[in-house]
mmCIF file of C-alpha atoms in Angstrom:
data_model
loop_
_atom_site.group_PDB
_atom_site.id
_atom_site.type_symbol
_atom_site.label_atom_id
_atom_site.label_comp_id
_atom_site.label_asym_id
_atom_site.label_seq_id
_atom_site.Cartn_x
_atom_site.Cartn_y
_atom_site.Cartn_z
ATOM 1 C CA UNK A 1 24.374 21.397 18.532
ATOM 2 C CA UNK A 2 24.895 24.691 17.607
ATOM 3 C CA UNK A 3 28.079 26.798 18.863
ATOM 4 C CA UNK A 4 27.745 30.724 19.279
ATOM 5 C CA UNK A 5 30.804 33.055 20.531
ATOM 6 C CA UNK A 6 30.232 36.377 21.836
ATOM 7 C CA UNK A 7 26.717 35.527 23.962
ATOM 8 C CA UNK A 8 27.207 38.134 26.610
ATOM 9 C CA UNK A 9 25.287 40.593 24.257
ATOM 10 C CA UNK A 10 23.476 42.202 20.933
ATOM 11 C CA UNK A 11 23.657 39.728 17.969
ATOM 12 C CA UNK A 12 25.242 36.304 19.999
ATOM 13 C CA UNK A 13 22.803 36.683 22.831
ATOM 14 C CA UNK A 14 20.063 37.260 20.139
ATOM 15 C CA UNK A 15 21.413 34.034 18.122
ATOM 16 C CA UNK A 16 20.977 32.083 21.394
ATOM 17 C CA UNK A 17 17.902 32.860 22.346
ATOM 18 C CA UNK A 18 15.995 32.341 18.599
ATOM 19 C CA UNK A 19 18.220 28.858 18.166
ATOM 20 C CA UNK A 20 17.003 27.854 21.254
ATOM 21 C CA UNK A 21 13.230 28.952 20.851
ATOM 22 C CA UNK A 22 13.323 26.712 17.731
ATOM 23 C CA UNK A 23 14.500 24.069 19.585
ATOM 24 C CA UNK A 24 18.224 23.295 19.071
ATOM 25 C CA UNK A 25 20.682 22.406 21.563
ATOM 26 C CA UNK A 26 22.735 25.822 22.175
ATOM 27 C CA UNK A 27 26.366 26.584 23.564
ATOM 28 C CA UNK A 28 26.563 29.682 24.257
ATOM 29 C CA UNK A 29 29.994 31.094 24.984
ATOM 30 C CA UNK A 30 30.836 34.057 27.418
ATOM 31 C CA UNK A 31 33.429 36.479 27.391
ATOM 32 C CA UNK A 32 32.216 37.483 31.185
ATOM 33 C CA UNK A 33 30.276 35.110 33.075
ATOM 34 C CA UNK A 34 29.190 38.178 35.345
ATOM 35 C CA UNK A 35 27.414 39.684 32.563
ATOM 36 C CA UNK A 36 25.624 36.578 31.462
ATOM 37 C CA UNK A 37 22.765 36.810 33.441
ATOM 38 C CA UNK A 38 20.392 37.402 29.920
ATOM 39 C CA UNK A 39 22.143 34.221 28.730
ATOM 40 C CA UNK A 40 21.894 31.916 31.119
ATOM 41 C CA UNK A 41 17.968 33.030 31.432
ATOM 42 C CA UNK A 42 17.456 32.101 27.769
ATOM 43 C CA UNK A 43 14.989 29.114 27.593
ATOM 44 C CA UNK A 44 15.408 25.421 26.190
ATOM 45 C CA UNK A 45 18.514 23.317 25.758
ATOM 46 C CA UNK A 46 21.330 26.048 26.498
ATOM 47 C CA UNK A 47 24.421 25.403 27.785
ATOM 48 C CA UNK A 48 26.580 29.120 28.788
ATOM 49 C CA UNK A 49 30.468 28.761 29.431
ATOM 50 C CA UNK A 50 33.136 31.360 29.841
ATOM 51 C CA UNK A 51 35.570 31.749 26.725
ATOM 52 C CA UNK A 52 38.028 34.506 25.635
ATOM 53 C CA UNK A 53 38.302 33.839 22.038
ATOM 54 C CA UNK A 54 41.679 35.693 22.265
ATOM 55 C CA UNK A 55 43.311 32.864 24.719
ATOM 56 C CA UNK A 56 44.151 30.200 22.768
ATOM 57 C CA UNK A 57 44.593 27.772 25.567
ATOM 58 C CA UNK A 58 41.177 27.975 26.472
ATOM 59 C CA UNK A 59 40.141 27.372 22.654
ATOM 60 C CA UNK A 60 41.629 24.044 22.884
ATOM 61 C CA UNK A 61 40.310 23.521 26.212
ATOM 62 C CA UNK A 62 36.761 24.385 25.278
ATOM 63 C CA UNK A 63 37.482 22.196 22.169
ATOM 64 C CA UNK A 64 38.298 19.530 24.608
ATOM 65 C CA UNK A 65 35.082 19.296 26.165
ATOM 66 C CA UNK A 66 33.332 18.922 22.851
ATOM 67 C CA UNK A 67 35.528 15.994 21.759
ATOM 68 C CA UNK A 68 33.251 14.020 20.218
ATOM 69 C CA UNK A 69 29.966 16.180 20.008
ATOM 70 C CA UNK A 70 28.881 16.865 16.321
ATOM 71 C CA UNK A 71 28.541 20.765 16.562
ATOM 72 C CA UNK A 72 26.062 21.526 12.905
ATOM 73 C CA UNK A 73 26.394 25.393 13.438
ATOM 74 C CA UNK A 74 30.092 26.639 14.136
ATOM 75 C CA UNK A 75 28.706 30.440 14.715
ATOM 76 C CA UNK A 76 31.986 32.802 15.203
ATOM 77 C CA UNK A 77 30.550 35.864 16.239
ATOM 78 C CA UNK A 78 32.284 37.351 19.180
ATOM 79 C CA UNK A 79 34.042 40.274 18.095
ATOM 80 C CA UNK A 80 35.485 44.200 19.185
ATOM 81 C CA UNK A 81 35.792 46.823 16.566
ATOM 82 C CA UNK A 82 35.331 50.648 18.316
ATOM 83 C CA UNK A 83 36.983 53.357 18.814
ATOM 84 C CA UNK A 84 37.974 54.018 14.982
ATOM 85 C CA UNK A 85 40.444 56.636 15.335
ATOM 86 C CA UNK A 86 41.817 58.629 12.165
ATOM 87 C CA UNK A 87 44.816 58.643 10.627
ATOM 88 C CA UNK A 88 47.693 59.742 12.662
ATOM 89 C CA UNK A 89 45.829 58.826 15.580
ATOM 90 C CA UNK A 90 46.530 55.041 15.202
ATOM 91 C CA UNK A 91 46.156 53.064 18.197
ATOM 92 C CA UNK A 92 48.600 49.856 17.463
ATOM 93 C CA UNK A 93 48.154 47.847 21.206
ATOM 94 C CA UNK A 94 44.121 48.274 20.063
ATOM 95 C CA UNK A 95 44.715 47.011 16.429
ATOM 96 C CA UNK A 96 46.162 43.759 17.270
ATOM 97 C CA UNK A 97 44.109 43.308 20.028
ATOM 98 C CA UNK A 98 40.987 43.562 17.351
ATOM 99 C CA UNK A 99 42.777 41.426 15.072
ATOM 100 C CA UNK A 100 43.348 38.636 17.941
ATOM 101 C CA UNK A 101 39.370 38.938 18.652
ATOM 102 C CA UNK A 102 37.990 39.585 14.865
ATOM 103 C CA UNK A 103 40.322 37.645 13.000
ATOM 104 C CA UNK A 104 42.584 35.098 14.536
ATOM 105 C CA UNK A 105 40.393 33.923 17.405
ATOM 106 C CA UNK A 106 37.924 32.402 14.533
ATOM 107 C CA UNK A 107 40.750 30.955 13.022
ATOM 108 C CA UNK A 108 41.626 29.494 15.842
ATOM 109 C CA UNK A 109 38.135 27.749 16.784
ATOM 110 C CA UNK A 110 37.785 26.715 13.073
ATOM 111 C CA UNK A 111 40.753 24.670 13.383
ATOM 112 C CA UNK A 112 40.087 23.486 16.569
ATOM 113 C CA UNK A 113 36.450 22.404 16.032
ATOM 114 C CA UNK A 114 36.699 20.721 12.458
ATOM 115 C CA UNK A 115 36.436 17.880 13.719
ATOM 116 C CA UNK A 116 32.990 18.238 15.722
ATOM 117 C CA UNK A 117 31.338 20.493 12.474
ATOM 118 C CA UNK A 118 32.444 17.446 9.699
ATOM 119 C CA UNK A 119 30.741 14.733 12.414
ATOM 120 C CA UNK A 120 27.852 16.578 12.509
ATOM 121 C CA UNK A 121 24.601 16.621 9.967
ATOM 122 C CA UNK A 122 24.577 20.626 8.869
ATOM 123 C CA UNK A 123 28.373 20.845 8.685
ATOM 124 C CA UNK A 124 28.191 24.648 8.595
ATOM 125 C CA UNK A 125 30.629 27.307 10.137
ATOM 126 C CA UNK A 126 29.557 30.787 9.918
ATOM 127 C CA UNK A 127 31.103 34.014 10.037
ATOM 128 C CA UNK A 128 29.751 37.250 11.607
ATOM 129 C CA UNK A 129 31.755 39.866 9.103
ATOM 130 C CA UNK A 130 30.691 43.131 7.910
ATOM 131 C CA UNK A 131 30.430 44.900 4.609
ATOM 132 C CA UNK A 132 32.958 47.262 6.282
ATOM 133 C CA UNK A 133 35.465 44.473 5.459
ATOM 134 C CA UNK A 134 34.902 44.651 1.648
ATOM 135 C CA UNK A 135 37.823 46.396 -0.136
ATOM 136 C CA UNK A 136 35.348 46.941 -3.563
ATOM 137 C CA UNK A 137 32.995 48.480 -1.552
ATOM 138 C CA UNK A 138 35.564 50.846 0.806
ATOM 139 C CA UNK A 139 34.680 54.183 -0.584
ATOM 140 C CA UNK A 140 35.342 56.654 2.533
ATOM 141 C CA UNK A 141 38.091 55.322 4.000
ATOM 142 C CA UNK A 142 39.218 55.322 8.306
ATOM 143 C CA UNK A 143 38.324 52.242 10.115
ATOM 144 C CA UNK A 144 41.859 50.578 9.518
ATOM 145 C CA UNK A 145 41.532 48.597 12.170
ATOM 146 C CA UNK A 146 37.947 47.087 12.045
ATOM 147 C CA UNK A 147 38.507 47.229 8.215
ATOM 148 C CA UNK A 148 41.188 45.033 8.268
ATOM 149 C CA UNK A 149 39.871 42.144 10.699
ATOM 150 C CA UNK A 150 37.222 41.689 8.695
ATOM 151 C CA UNK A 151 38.754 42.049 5.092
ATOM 152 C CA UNK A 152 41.367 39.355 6.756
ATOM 153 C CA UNK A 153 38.102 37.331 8.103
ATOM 154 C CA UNK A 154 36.603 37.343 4.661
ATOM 155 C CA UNK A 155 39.945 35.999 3.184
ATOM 156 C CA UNK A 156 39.899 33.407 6.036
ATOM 157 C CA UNK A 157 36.100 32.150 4.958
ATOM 158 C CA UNK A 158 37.383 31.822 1.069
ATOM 159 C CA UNK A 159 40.314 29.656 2.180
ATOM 160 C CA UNK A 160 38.396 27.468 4.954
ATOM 161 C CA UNK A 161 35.821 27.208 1.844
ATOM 162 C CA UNK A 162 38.389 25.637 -0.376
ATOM 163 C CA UNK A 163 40.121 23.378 2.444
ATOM 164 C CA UNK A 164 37.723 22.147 3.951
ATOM 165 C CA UNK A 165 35.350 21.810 0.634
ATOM 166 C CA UNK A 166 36.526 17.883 0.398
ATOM 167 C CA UNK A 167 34.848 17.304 3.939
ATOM 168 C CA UNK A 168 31.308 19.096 2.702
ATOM 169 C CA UNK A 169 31.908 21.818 5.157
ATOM 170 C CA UNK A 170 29.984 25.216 4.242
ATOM 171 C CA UNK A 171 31.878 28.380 4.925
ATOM 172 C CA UNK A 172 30.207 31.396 4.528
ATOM 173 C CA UNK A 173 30.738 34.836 5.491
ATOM 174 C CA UNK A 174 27.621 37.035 7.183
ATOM 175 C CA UNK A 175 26.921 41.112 7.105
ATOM 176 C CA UNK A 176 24.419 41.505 9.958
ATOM 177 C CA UNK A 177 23.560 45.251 8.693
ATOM 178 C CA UNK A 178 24.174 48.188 11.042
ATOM 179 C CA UNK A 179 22.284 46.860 13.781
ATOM 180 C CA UNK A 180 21.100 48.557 16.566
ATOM 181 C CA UNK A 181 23.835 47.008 19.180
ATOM 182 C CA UNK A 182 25.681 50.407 19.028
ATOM 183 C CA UNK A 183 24.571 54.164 18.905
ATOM 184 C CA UNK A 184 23.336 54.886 15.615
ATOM 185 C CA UNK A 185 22.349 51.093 14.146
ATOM 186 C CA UNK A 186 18.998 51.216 12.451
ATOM 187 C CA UNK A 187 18.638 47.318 12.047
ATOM 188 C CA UNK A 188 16.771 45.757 14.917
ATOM 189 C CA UNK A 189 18.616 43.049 16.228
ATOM 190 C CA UNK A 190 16.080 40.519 16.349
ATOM 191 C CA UNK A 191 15.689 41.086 12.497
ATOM 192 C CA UNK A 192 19.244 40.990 11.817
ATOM 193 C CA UNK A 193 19.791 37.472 13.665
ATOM 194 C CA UNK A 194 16.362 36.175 12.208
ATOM 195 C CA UNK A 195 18.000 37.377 8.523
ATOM 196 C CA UNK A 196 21.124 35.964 9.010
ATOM 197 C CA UNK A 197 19.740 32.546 10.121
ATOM 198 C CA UNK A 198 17.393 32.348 7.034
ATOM 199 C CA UNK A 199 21.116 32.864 5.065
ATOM 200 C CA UNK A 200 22.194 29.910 6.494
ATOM 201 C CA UNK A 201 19.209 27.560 6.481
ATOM 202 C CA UNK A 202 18.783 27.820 2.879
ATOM 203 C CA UNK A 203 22.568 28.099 1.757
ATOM 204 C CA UNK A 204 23.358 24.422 0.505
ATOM 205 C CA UNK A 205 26.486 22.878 0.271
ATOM 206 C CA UNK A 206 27.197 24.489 -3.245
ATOM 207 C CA UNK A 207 26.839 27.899 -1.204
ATOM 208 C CA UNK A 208 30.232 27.858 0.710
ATOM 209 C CA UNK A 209 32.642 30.785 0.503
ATOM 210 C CA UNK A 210 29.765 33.392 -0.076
ATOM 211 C CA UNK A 211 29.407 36.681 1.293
ATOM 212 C CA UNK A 212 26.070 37.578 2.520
ATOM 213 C CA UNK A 213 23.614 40.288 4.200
ATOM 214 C CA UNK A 214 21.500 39.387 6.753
ATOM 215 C CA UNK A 215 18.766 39.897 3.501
ATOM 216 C CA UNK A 216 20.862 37.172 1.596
ATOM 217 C CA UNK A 217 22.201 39.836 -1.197
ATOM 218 C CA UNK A 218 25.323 38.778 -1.812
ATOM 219 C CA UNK A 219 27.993 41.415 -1.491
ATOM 220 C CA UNK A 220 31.808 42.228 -3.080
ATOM 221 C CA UNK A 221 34.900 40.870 -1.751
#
């Protein structure tokens, strides 16, 4: 089974609909049920459910009703980042509410789930980040706030890496490239999903805490 977060939309729907094409048992997760018409339309062995990856309650509840399912793909992708506004225009209620989402919500699952990812044959959790979250490579500034819950979620993927290394769980981190699920992307969204899947079907064990574009170049912490 594979596990996807953020289906109501651009790259989870997208993940959802190739996995199942190809045959795997999906769950796809839902922050709005009454926007998940293009999910629940998908194809194959899908199962859609409603989760706010924010609520922690409902983690464990959704974690609940896995009890006992091996889950090979743990695919934390749900995640907020606009507006970015500039310095001195900080928006603090947004911040932490893109932290919950980005950061601590994937946290949250991870620890919730370990069980279900080490039962399972893959053993893999993934991580949708963005190159935006790499401090070596932050050379025009703004963004705090999207910067941050992905330079926290890449610190996150290096320490699940490490824990959970004696269990042969891969960790890895994943840059989808700008893609076209906002104004402006110039990767089509298909090809970013497609790329980010080929990252993870031919990263081995020995692969876990890397940092990868959806064209498997590794990138700087």
């Amino acid at each position: 089974m594979i596990v996807i977060t953020g289906c109501d939309t651009g790259l989870g729907l997208e993940f959802a609909r190739q996995y199942a094409a190809d045959g795997h048992r999906v769950h796809a997760t839902c922050l709005d049920l009454r926007n998940a018409d293009e999910a629940r339309a998908i194809p194959g062995d899908i199962t859609v459910s409603k989760l706010d990856v924010t609520d922690h309650a409902a983690i464990e509840a959704f974690a609940e009703g896995l009890a006992g399912a091996p889950v090979d793909i743990l695919l934390n992708n749900a995640g907020i980042g606009r507006p970015h506004p500039p310095f001195g225009q900080t928006d603090y209620a947004n911040w932490r509410r893109i932290l919950e989402t980005n950061l601590i919500g994937p946290m949250k699952l991870a620890e919730c789930l370990v069980e279900n990812v080490a039962a399972s044959e893959l053993k893999t959790m993934a991580f949708v980040s963005s190159r935006m979250g790499s401090i070596a490579l932050n050379n025009s500034g703004g963004s705090y706030a999207y910067r941050s819950s992905k330079a926290g979620l890449n610190m996150v993927v290096k320490s699940l890496a490490v824990d959970l290394a004696p269990r042969h769980v891969s960790v890895i981190a994943l840059h989808p490239g700008w893609a076209a699920t906002e104004p402006g992307g110039r990767v089509p969204v298909a090809e970013s999903v497609a790329g980010m899947r080929g990252v993870l079907h031919r990263a081995g064990r020995h692969h876990t805490g890397i940092f990868q574009t959806y064209h498997d170049q590794p990138l700087p912490w």
